[in-house]
Short mmCIF file of C-alpha atoms and ligand atoms in Angstrom, two decimals:
data_model
loop_
_atom_site.label_atom_id
_atom_site.label_comp_id
_atom_site.label_asym_id
_atom_site.label_seq_id
_atom_site.Cartn_x
_atom_site.Cartn_y
_atom_site.Cartn_z
CA MET A 1121 87.46 -91.82 43.17
CA ALA A 1122 89.00 -88.41 43.79
CA GLU A 1123 87.86 -86.93 47.04
CA MET A 1124 85.42 -84.14 46.51
CA SER A 1125 85.21 -81.02 48.47
CA TRP A 1126 82.13 -78.83 48.62
CA ALA A 1127 82.22 -75.13 49.54
CA ALA A 1128 79.64 -73.73 51.95
CA GLY A 1129 76.48 -72.84 49.97
CA THR A 1130 76.81 -75.75 47.55
CA GLN A 1131 73.37 -77.16 46.74
CA CYS A 1132 73.12 -80.94 46.79
CA VAL A 1133 70.40 -83.42 45.79
CA ALA A 1134 69.75 -86.56 47.88
CA LYS A 1135 70.38 -89.73 45.91
CA GLY A 1136 68.08 -91.82 48.16
CA ASP A 1137 66.01 -91.72 51.27
CA HIS A 1138 67.59 -91.33 54.64
CA ARG A 1139 64.69 -91.87 56.91
CA LYS A 1140 66.34 -93.16 60.11
CA PRO A 1141 69.12 -90.74 60.86
CA LYS A 1142 71.58 -91.38 63.63
CA PRO A 1143 71.78 -88.70 66.30
CA GLY A 1144 73.13 -85.50 64.80
CA GLU A 1145 72.33 -86.57 61.24
CA LEU A 1146 69.87 -85.08 58.94
CA ALA A 1147 66.81 -86.99 57.57
CA TYR A 1148 65.87 -86.55 54.02
CA HIS A 1149 64.06 -88.07 51.01
CA LYS A 1150 65.30 -88.89 47.56
CA GLY A 1151 65.40 -85.66 45.54
CA ASP A 1152 65.39 -83.30 48.54
CA ILE A 1153 67.68 -80.30 48.16
CA LEU A 1154 70.24 -79.74 50.94
CA THR A 1155 72.67 -76.80 51.35
CA ILE A 1156 76.11 -77.46 52.56
CA ILE A 1157 77.07 -75.42 55.62
CA GLU A 1158 80.57 -76.64 56.32
CA THR A 1159 82.72 -79.71 56.26
CA SER A 1160 82.58 -81.93 59.29
CA THR A 1161 85.34 -83.41 61.34
CA LYS A 1162 83.72 -86.76 60.54
CA LYS A 1163 85.38 -87.91 57.32
CA GLY A 1164 83.14 -87.83 54.36
CA PHE A 1165 80.45 -85.92 56.19
CA TYR A 1166 79.20 -82.39 55.86
CA LYS A 1167 77.04 -80.21 58.00
CA ALA A 1168 74.06 -79.32 55.88
CA LYS A 1169 70.66 -77.57 55.98
CA HIS A 1170 67.56 -79.07 54.56
CA ASN A 1171 66.20 -76.46 52.17
CA SER A 1172 62.62 -77.15 52.92
CA SER A 1173 62.39 -78.08 56.60
CA GLY A 1174 65.27 -75.74 57.60
CA GLU A 1175 66.69 -78.49 59.80
CA GLU A 1176 70.37 -78.86 60.13
CA GLY A 1177 72.56 -81.95 60.65
CA LEU A 1178 75.23 -84.17 59.21
CA ILE A 1179 74.99 -85.80 55.82
CA ASN A 1180 77.16 -88.49 54.27
CA SER A 1181 78.58 -87.13 50.99
CA THR A 1182 78.22 -90.46 49.25
CA ASN A 1183 74.41 -90.19 49.62
CA VAL A 1184 74.12 -86.89 47.81
CA ARG A 1185 75.26 -85.27 44.68
CA GLU A 1186 75.90 -81.67 43.76
CA ARG A 1187 72.93 -80.05 42.04
CA GLU A 1188 74.10 -79.31 38.55
CA ALA A 1189 73.48 -76.11 36.65
CA LEU A 1190 71.54 -76.61 33.44
CA ARG A 1191 73.45 -75.96 30.34
CA VAL A 1192 72.06 -73.22 28.19
CA ASP A 1193 70.82 -75.34 25.33
CA PRO A 1194 68.39 -74.10 22.72
CA SER A 1195 67.26 -77.72 22.01
CA LEU A 1196 65.89 -77.90 25.57
CA SER A 1197 62.17 -78.00 24.97
CA LEU A 1198 58.99 -77.91 26.99
CA MET A 1199 57.32 -79.48 23.99
CA PRO A 1200 59.69 -82.05 22.60
CA TRP A 1201 56.70 -83.85 20.99
CA PHE A 1202 55.96 -80.74 18.84
CA HIS A 1203 57.22 -81.30 15.26
CA GLY A 1204 56.06 -78.07 13.59
CA LYS A 1205 54.76 -78.05 10.04
CA ILE A 1206 55.03 -81.64 8.82
CA SER A 1207 52.54 -83.44 6.62
CA GLY A 1208 50.17 -86.25 7.77
CA PRO A 1209 52.15 -88.93 5.95
CA ASP A 1210 55.39 -87.59 7.46
CA ALA A 1211 53.77 -87.90 10.89
CA VAL A 1212 52.68 -91.50 10.21
CA CYS A 1213 56.33 -92.39 9.18
CA LYS A 1214 57.70 -90.85 12.33
CA LEU A 1215 55.24 -92.84 14.50
CA GLN A 1216 56.52 -96.17 13.23
CA PRO A 1217 56.54 -98.78 14.77
CA ALA A 1218 53.15 -97.70 15.79
CA GLU A 1219 53.00 -98.67 19.43
CA ASP A 1220 49.85 -97.79 21.27
CA GLY A 1221 49.99 -94.39 22.78
CA LEU A 1222 53.02 -93.08 20.87
CA PHE A 1223 52.15 -89.50 19.81
CA LEU A 1224 53.28 -86.22 18.34
CA VAL A 1225 51.78 -82.77 17.59
CA ARG A 1226 52.14 -81.03 14.27
CA GLU A 1227 50.90 -77.81 12.75
CA SER A 1228 48.02 -78.26 10.40
CA ILE A 1229 48.98 -77.47 6.86
CA ARG A 1230 45.35 -77.30 5.54
CA HIS A 1231 44.06 -75.22 8.39
CA PRO A 1232 46.69 -72.68 9.37
CA GLY A 1233 46.63 -71.86 13.06
CA ASP A 1234 45.19 -75.24 13.97
CA TYR A 1235 47.21 -78.23 15.17
CA VAL A 1236 46.93 -81.99 14.74
CA LEU A 1237 47.46 -84.52 17.46
CA CYS A 1238 48.72 -87.80 15.90
CA VAL A 1239 48.39 -90.90 18.02
CA ALA A 1240 49.32 -94.46 17.27
CA VAL A 1241 46.78 -97.07 18.29
CA SER A 1242 46.27 -100.70 17.24
CA GLY A 1243 49.01 -100.38 14.58
CA LYS A 1244 47.42 -97.31 12.93
CA VAL A 1245 47.91 -93.52 13.37
CA ILE A 1246 44.91 -91.42 14.13
CA HIS A 1247 45.03 -87.73 13.37
CA TYR A 1248 42.88 -85.46 15.66
CA ARG A 1249 42.38 -81.92 14.45
CA VAL A 1250 43.01 -79.47 17.30
CA ILE A 1251 40.93 -76.39 16.68
CA TYR A 1252 41.99 -72.96 17.89
CA GLN A 1253 39.02 -70.81 18.75
CA ASP A 1254 38.43 -67.98 21.23
CA ASN A 1255 42.06 -68.25 22.41
CA LYS A 1256 41.62 -71.91 23.38
CA LEU A 1257 42.32 -75.23 21.85
CA THR A 1258 39.88 -78.15 21.61
CA ILE A 1259 39.57 -81.48 19.83
CA ASP A 1260 35.96 -82.30 20.73
CA ASN A 1261 34.33 -79.02 21.69
CA THR A 1262 34.12 -80.42 25.21
CA GLN A 1263 37.53 -80.16 26.71
CA TYR A 1264 39.23 -76.84 26.18
CA PHE A 1265 42.87 -75.99 26.80
CA TYR A 1266 45.00 -72.74 27.06
CA ASN A 1267 47.94 -74.34 25.33
CA LEU A 1268 49.33 -77.49 23.89
CA ILE A 1269 51.32 -78.37 27.00
CA ASP A 1270 48.03 -78.28 28.92
CA MET A 1271 46.30 -80.47 26.37
CA ILE A 1272 49.05 -83.08 26.33
CA GLU A 1273 49.10 -83.20 30.08
CA PHE A 1274 45.29 -83.84 30.14
CA TYR A 1275 45.34 -86.60 27.49
CA SER A 1276 48.34 -88.28 29.14
CA LYS A 1277 46.15 -88.83 32.18
CA ASN A 1278 42.71 -89.06 30.66
CA LYS A 1279 41.48 -90.78 27.51
CA GLY A 1280 38.70 -88.27 27.09
CA SER A 1281 37.22 -88.65 23.56
CA ILE A 1282 40.35 -89.94 21.94
CA ALA A 1283 41.24 -93.55 21.26
CA THR A 1284 43.96 -93.98 23.93
CA THR A 1285 45.72 -92.03 26.64
CA LEU A 1286 49.06 -90.54 25.41
CA LEU A 1287 51.75 -92.82 26.63
CA LYS A 1288 54.99 -91.89 24.90
CA PRO A 1289 56.00 -88.79 23.17
CA LYS A 1290 57.77 -89.11 19.80
CA GLN A 1291 60.45 -86.53 20.26
CA LYS A 1292 61.43 -84.22 17.46
CA HIS A 1293 64.89 -84.98 16.19
CA GLY A 1294 67.37 -82.96 18.14
CA ALA A 1295 64.92 -81.81 20.78
CA LYS A 1296 65.67 -82.56 24.40
CA SER A 1297 62.89 -82.87 26.92
CA ALA A 1298 63.18 -79.99 29.45
CA GLU A 1299 61.21 -82.07 31.88
CA VAL A 1300 63.73 -84.94 31.80
CA GLU A 1301 66.72 -82.66 32.00
CA LEU A 1302 65.21 -80.58 34.89
CA SER A 1303 64.40 -83.65 36.73
CA LYS A 1304 67.83 -85.30 36.25
CA THR A 1305 69.59 -82.17 37.47
CA GLY A 1306 67.25 -81.77 40.52
CA TRP A 1307 65.48 -78.53 39.45
CA LEU A 1308 62.12 -80.01 38.86
CA LEU A 1309 59.76 -79.48 41.87
CA ASP A 1310 56.72 -81.40 42.69
CA ILE A 1311 53.43 -79.48 42.21
CA SER A 1312 51.72 -81.53 44.94
CA LYS A 1313 54.02 -79.93 47.50
CA LEU A 1314 53.14 -76.44 46.52
CA THR A 1315 50.38 -74.37 48.09
CA LEU A 1316 49.59 -71.23 46.11
CA GLY A 1317 48.58 -68.14 48.01
CA GLU A 1318 47.71 -64.63 47.06
CA ASN A 1319 48.60 -62.77 43.80
CA ILE A 1320 51.43 -60.48 44.74
CA GLY A 1321 52.41 -59.00 41.37
CA GLU A 1322 51.78 -58.88 37.66
CA GLY A 1323 54.70 -59.42 35.36
CA GLU A 1324 54.64 -58.77 31.62
CA PHE A 1325 54.12 -62.47 30.93
CA GLY A 1326 52.31 -63.81 33.85
CA ALA A 1327 51.10 -63.30 37.38
CA VAL A 1328 53.29 -63.76 40.47
CA TYR A 1329 51.86 -65.59 43.55
CA GLU A 1330 53.02 -66.05 47.04
CA GLY A 1331 53.20 -69.65 48.06
CA GLU A 1332 54.65 -72.27 50.19
CA TYR A 1333 56.80 -75.20 49.10
CA MET A 1334 57.44 -77.84 51.75
CA GLY A 1335 57.24 -75.30 54.52
CA GLN A 1336 59.28 -72.60 52.84
CA LYS A 1337 57.77 -69.32 51.69
CA VAL A 1338 58.22 -68.86 47.96
CA ALA A 1339 57.26 -66.69 45.06
CA VAL A 1340 55.80 -68.47 42.01
CA LYS A 1341 55.78 -66.86 38.53
CA THR A 1342 53.32 -68.58 36.34
CA ILE A 1343 53.64 -68.49 32.58
CA LYS A 1344 50.70 -69.99 30.75
CA CYS A 1345 51.43 -69.36 27.16
CA ASP A 1346 53.55 -72.14 25.76
CA VAL A 1347 55.62 -70.00 23.47
CA THR A 1348 56.56 -67.60 26.32
CA ALA A 1349 57.17 -70.47 28.67
CA GLN A 1350 59.67 -71.89 26.24
CA ALA A 1351 61.43 -68.46 26.07
CA PHE A 1352 61.50 -68.33 29.90
CA LEU A 1353 63.11 -71.67 30.07
CA GLN A 1354 66.24 -69.69 29.08
CA GLU A 1355 65.86 -67.37 32.08
CA THR A 1356 65.59 -70.43 34.30
CA THR A 1357 68.55 -72.06 32.78
CA VAL A 1358 70.63 -69.06 33.51
CA MET A 1359 69.38 -68.84 37.06
CA THR A 1360 70.42 -72.40 37.81
CA LYS A 1361 74.02 -71.30 37.48
CA LEU A 1362 73.79 -68.43 39.85
CA GLN A 1363 74.09 -68.36 43.54
CA HIS A 1364 74.71 -65.14 45.37
CA LYS A 1365 73.25 -63.40 48.39
CA ASN A 1366 72.24 -60.44 46.23
CA LEU A 1367 70.54 -62.33 43.46
CA VAL A 1368 67.00 -63.67 43.91
CA ARG A 1369 67.50 -67.43 44.34
CA LEU A 1370 65.80 -70.00 42.07
CA LEU A 1371 64.43 -72.97 43.97
CA GLY A 1372 63.29 -74.85 40.88
CA VAL A 1373 60.46 -75.10 38.43
CA ILE A 1374 57.17 -76.82 38.15
CA LEU A 1375 55.85 -78.01 34.82
CA HIS A 1376 52.11 -78.05 35.05
CA LYS A 1377 49.77 -76.21 32.64
CA GLY A 1378 52.80 -74.13 31.55
CA LEU A 1379 55.82 -73.18 33.47
CA HIS A 1380 56.00 -72.15 37.07
CA ILE A 1381 59.26 -70.53 38.18
CA VAL A 1382 59.69 -70.93 41.94
CA THR A 1383 62.01 -68.43 43.69
CA GLU A 1384 62.64 -67.27 47.26
CA LEU A 1385 59.97 -64.93 48.48
CA MET A 1386 61.03 -61.32 48.65
CA THR A 1387 58.31 -60.07 51.01
CA LYS A 1388 59.00 -56.39 50.62
CA GLY A 1389 58.43 -56.23 46.85
CA ASN A 1390 60.43 -54.28 44.38
CA LEU A 1391 62.93 -51.62 45.35
CA ALA A 1392 61.28 -48.82 43.44
CA ASN A 1393 57.95 -49.21 45.30
CA PHE A 1394 59.86 -49.90 48.52
CA VAL A 1395 61.64 -46.58 48.65
CA ARG A 1396 58.77 -44.59 47.07
CA THR A 1397 56.17 -45.73 49.60
CA ARG A 1398 58.34 -45.33 52.69
CA GLY A 1399 60.10 -42.04 51.70
CA ARG A 1400 62.69 -39.89 53.40
CA SER A 1401 61.07 -39.94 56.82
CA VAL A 1402 61.62 -43.68 57.11
CA ILE A 1403 64.69 -44.44 55.02
CA ASN A 1404 67.86 -42.38 55.43
CA SER A 1405 70.74 -42.08 53.01
CA VAL A 1406 72.84 -44.69 54.88
CA GLN A 1407 70.13 -47.22 54.18
CA LEU A 1408 69.92 -46.16 50.61
CA LEU A 1409 73.67 -46.71 50.28
CA HIS A 1410 73.23 -50.26 51.64
CA PHE A 1411 70.62 -51.06 48.95
CA SER A 1412 73.04 -49.58 46.33
CA LEU A 1413 75.92 -51.71 47.69
CA ASP A 1414 73.68 -54.86 47.69
CA VAL A 1415 72.77 -54.42 44.03
CA CYS A 1416 76.37 -53.63 43.19
CA GLU A 1417 77.60 -56.85 44.77
CA GLY A 1418 74.97 -58.85 42.92
CA MET A 1419 76.04 -57.20 39.69
CA GLU A 1420 79.74 -57.71 40.55
CA TYR A 1421 79.01 -61.47 40.72
CA LEU A 1422 77.23 -61.35 37.36
CA GLU A 1423 80.19 -59.42 35.93
CA SER A 1424 82.54 -62.11 37.26
CA LYS A 1425 80.40 -64.70 35.36
CA LYS A 1426 80.53 -62.58 32.25
CA LEU A 1427 76.74 -62.35 32.25
CA VAL A 1428 74.96 -59.26 31.15
CA HIS A 1429 71.62 -58.43 32.77
CA ARG A 1430 70.18 -56.00 30.15
CA ASP A 1431 67.28 -54.84 32.30
CA LEU A 1432 68.71 -53.58 35.46
CA ALA A 1433 66.28 -51.09 37.12
CA ALA A 1434 64.86 -50.51 40.61
CA ARG A 1435 61.64 -52.37 39.51
CA ASN A 1436 63.77 -55.44 38.88
CA VAL A 1437 65.43 -55.40 42.27
CA LEU A 1438 63.47 -56.97 45.18
CA VAL A 1439 63.70 -56.49 48.85
CA SER A 1440 63.79 -59.38 51.33
CA ASP A 1441 62.11 -59.58 54.70
CA ASP A 1442 65.37 -58.52 56.38
CA ASN A 1443 65.80 -55.60 53.99
CA VAL A 1444 68.44 -57.07 51.67
CA ALA A 1445 68.09 -55.93 48.04
CA LYS A 1446 68.54 -58.63 45.43
CA VAL A 1447 68.66 -58.45 41.65
CA SER A 1448 65.94 -60.34 39.90
CA ASP A 1449 64.40 -60.74 36.42
CA PHE A 1450 67.00 -62.44 34.37
CA GLY A 1451 64.57 -62.58 31.46
CA LEU A 1452 66.92 -60.82 29.07
CA THR A 1453 70.20 -62.08 30.61
CA LYS A 1454 72.47 -63.38 27.92
CA LEU A 1455 76.07 -64.47 27.57
CA ASP A 1456 76.43 -62.84 24.13
CA SER A 1457 76.20 -59.11 23.36
CA LYS A 1458 73.70 -59.06 20.45
CA VAL A 1459 69.99 -58.88 20.85
CA SER A 1460 68.60 -61.60 18.54
CA ASP A 1461 64.93 -60.57 18.78
CA ASN A 1462 63.14 -57.39 18.76
CA VAL A 1463 62.71 -56.95 22.50
CA LYS A 1464 61.28 -53.66 23.71
CA LEU A 1465 64.15 -51.86 25.36
CA PRO A 1466 63.71 -49.91 28.62
CA VAL A 1467 64.93 -46.67 26.99
CA LYS A 1468 65.49 -44.61 30.15
CA TRP A 1469 67.78 -47.31 31.56
CA THR A 1470 69.59 -48.42 28.44
CA ALA A 1471 73.03 -47.15 27.53
CA PRO A 1472 73.28 -45.10 24.31
CA GLU A 1473 75.45 -47.76 22.46
CA ALA A 1474 72.94 -50.48 23.42
CA LEU A 1475 69.99 -48.43 22.15
CA LYS A 1476 71.75 -47.46 18.92
CA LYS A 1477 73.85 -50.43 18.07
CA GLU A 1478 72.40 -53.14 20.27
CA LYS A 1479 75.76 -53.42 21.97
CA PHE A 1480 75.04 -54.83 25.37
CA SER A 1481 77.88 -55.45 27.76
CA THR A 1482 78.65 -55.28 31.49
CA LYS A 1483 79.43 -51.66 30.78
CA SER A 1484 75.90 -51.05 29.49
CA ASP A 1485 74.66 -52.72 32.80
CA VAL A 1486 76.88 -50.14 34.60
CA TRP A 1487 75.09 -47.33 32.79
CA SER A 1488 71.75 -48.83 33.91
CA TYR A 1489 73.16 -49.11 37.46
CA GLY A 1490 73.78 -45.35 37.39
CA VAL A 1491 70.09 -44.76 36.59
CA LEU A 1492 69.18 -47.21 39.36
CA LEU A 1493 71.33 -45.23 41.81
CA TRP A 1494 69.39 -42.17 40.69
CA GLU A 1495 66.09 -43.95 41.31
CA ILE A 1496 67.18 -45.08 44.79
CA PHE A 1497 68.39 -41.63 45.88
CA SER A 1498 65.29 -39.95 44.44
CA TYR A 1499 63.14 -42.30 46.50
CA GLY A 1500 61.64 -44.08 43.47
CA ARG A 1501 61.06 -41.24 41.07
CA GLN A 1502 60.72 -42.00 37.39
CA PRO A 1503 64.04 -41.12 35.72
CA TYR A 1504 64.19 -38.15 33.33
CA PRO A 1505 60.98 -36.76 34.79
CA LYS A 1506 58.53 -35.28 32.37
CA MET A 1507 60.76 -36.23 29.34
CA SER A 1508 59.40 -38.45 26.47
CA LEU A 1509 61.34 -41.51 25.50
CA SER A 1510 62.43 -39.94 22.15
CA GLU A 1511 63.53 -36.84 23.93
CA VAL A 1512 65.63 -38.88 26.36
CA LYS A 1513 67.25 -40.79 23.49
CA GLU A 1514 68.07 -37.60 21.58
CA LYS A 1515 69.28 -35.53 24.58
CA VAL A 1516 71.33 -38.24 26.18
CA GLU A 1517 73.06 -38.89 22.90
CA GLY A 1518 73.85 -35.16 22.83
CA GLY A 1519 75.53 -35.34 26.26
CA TYR A 1520 72.55 -34.45 28.53
CA ARG A 1521 72.65 -36.10 31.94
CA MET A 1522 70.15 -36.04 34.84
CA GLU A 1523 70.81 -33.77 37.70
CA ALA A 1524 71.50 -34.99 41.23
CA PRO A 1525 68.36 -35.98 43.18
CA GLU A 1526 67.44 -33.75 46.09
CA ASP A 1527 69.84 -34.17 49.04
CA CYS A 1528 71.84 -36.79 47.19
CA PRO A 1529 75.42 -37.10 48.69
CA PRO A 1530 77.78 -35.51 46.15
CA ALA A 1531 79.99 -38.65 46.16
CA VAL A 1532 77.01 -40.76 45.08
CA TYR A 1533 76.15 -38.30 42.29
CA SER A 1534 79.74 -38.52 40.99
CA LEU A 1535 79.29 -42.33 40.92
CA MET A 1536 76.19 -41.88 38.75
CA ARG A 1537 78.13 -39.52 36.39
CA ILE A 1538 80.98 -41.99 35.88
CA CYS A 1539 78.40 -44.71 35.13
CA TRP A 1540 76.97 -42.39 32.49
CA GLU A 1541 80.24 -41.82 30.55
CA GLN A 1542 79.33 -41.82 26.88
CA GLU A 1543 82.32 -44.08 26.09
CA PRO A 1544 81.63 -47.49 27.67
CA ARG A 1545 85.35 -48.18 28.34
CA ARG A 1546 85.55 -45.09 30.59
CA ARG A 1547 82.75 -46.39 32.87
CA PRO A 1548 83.97 -48.25 36.01
CA THR A 1549 83.56 -51.92 36.48
CA PHE A 1550 81.13 -53.19 39.18
CA HIS A 1551 84.14 -54.32 41.13
CA LYS A 1552 85.46 -50.69 41.30
CA LEU A 1553 82.03 -49.30 42.00
CA ARG A 1554 81.65 -51.62 44.92
CA GLU A 1555 84.96 -50.52 46.37
CA LYS A 1556 83.95 -46.92 46.07
CA LEU A 1557 80.53 -47.55 47.58
CA GLU A 1558 82.07 -49.39 50.47
CA ARG A 1559 84.27 -46.40 51.21
CA GLU A 1560 81.25 -44.06 51.07
CA THR A 1561 79.24 -46.41 53.40
CA GLY A 1562 82.20 -46.36 55.82
CA LYS A 1563 82.43 -42.54 55.72
CA LEU A 1564 78.74 -42.12 56.52
CA ASN A 1565 79.04 -44.72 59.32
CA PRO A 1566 82.48 -44.31 60.77
CA ASP A 1567 81.54 -46.41 63.75
CA LEU A 1568 80.26 -49.36 61.90
CA GLY A 1569 82.40 -52.15 60.59
CA SER A 1570 80.88 -54.74 58.35
CA GLU A 1571 79.36 -56.59 61.34
CA GLY A 1572 77.45 -53.45 62.18
CA ARG A 1573 75.86 -53.43 58.83
CA GLU A 1574 72.80 -55.45 59.59
CA GLY A 1575 72.02 -53.31 62.57
CA ILE A 1576 71.70 -50.11 60.62
CA ARG A 1577 69.57 -51.53 57.90
CA CYS A 1578 66.08 -50.00 57.95
CA GLY A 1579 64.76 -49.90 61.41
CA SER A 1580 61.28 -51.06 62.46
CA GLY A 1581 59.70 -48.52 60.27
CA CYS A 1582 60.63 -50.26 57.02
P1 LIG B 1090 58.27 -58.48 34.99
O1 LIG B 1090 57.80 -59.59 34.21
O2 LIG B 1090 57.32 -57.28 34.82
O3 LIG B 1090 59.63 -58.11 34.95
P2 LIG B 1090 58.03 -60.13 37.35
O4 LIG B 1090 57.12 -61.02 36.73
O5 LIG B 1090 59.40 -60.55 37.60
O6 LIG B 1090 58.01 -58.73 36.52
O7 LIG B 1090 57.45 -59.58 38.76
C1 LIG B 1090 56.34 -58.71 38.82
C2 LIG B 1090 56.19 -58.28 40.26
O8 LIG B 1090 55.92 -59.39 41.08
C3 LIG B 1090 57.46 -57.59 40.86
O9 LIG B 1090 57.46 -56.23 40.60
C4 LIG B 1090 57.24 -57.90 42.30
O10 LIG B 1090 56.46 -56.94 42.96
C5 LIG B 1090 56.52 -59.26 42.36
N1 LIG B 1090 57.51 -60.34 42.51
C6 LIG B 1090 58.29 -60.97 41.51
N2 LIG B 1090 59.17 -61.86 42.07
C7 LIG B 1090 58.97 -61.81 43.40
C8 LIG B 1090 59.57 -62.49 44.48
N3 LIG B 1090 60.51 -63.43 44.32
N4 LIG B 1090 59.18 -62.19 45.75
C9 LIG B 1090 58.15 -61.24 45.87
N5 LIG B 1090 57.66 -60.57 44.92
C10 LIG B 1090 57.97 -60.85 43.68
#
């Protein structure tokens, strides 16, 4: 076998238990995630950090494998047993040979909006009508569920009032079980190791909670609606590929009554609120420049992966405990440049060509970055103050651009302006922007090299 070599930061999954480590070695259990720190002088060994316990030690590379990214795959399904609109006789055919507990769910043809749970038992197929009423699903008017995933989870563990517990899903042709794929690649986390804490935010599709996963502080986004959860699987798939200090890191997902996306906890919330609530008296322009540079570096990384964010704004940038800004919310991130669905666009942040012709690109992200710079340097003001969305669309198309925020360094305002070039090609790349920002940061802090950077991040007041 060719000798592998893992770079620092590589995430690995333990293939088995290592309960009795020798001195200097790390203990772990099968499935634990470990981050490579560096190669060791001992052949075949790496120095690694246990992602949950934070402990460091040596690991033998043959006992772990690299955590793979998930491939973006539309057939990846949270509901592989869902067959859509098929008839009762079709369902019976699909459940042959009718082993006990083999099941599928179909949409009811006779009662639109309802579903049917078809289960094989004693060589026959029983069809249970699943009634949708008051936003809930029920078979027996006793057990109620928010969604199908929830219902299947329940009847897989409990017989309730049906003939048998559900033992084996009959997968729709071409569907791949997200649960199986996530588990194989090491991204499926265990709900029993999660402690949920307080609600810390409300997203468009679900609440965000603080929590702890095996000793590590995490944020958990819960998505209860099964259709939305399926759509978010895409976001998660994209996140499995990305590792950068300025992107909010995905730890994994939990499948339980919907989808839970577990990420690192960014204790200081979103950047818009952060700068708004602290204001000029606490945050100076050097610190604002650092946030700008953080976001730019995260975006430069996305640019290098040819990924387009599409929803870059200060509300989607989060601030860590040690005041590092990281880009989050990859809900709309796509490899291609066309919007397939009718998503609501954040007009004040979206480049004109993206608004008009749905042409999204890294260069439309650069436009949004210009607006984000404006938000940062105006301490969290709403862009285009007092203008309606239609007014913004019309005026920006006609060449109108926002003025510089109060006390904004002229060099930063010129960066905003080049981000807002009408012609996408004339806008800089994130790579170029980062170079320019670094120069500005250096000018404002002539005494500080890159090592000094942490020191001048927001002081105790932040
Ligand atoms: P939306 O769906 O509106 O884009 P999110 O669901 O991503 O928003 O997040 C809503 C809010 O929850 C954020 O504005 C932020 O305050 C909080 N939040 C989200 N993710 C995290 C995190 N990893 N750490 C801390 N807070 C978070």
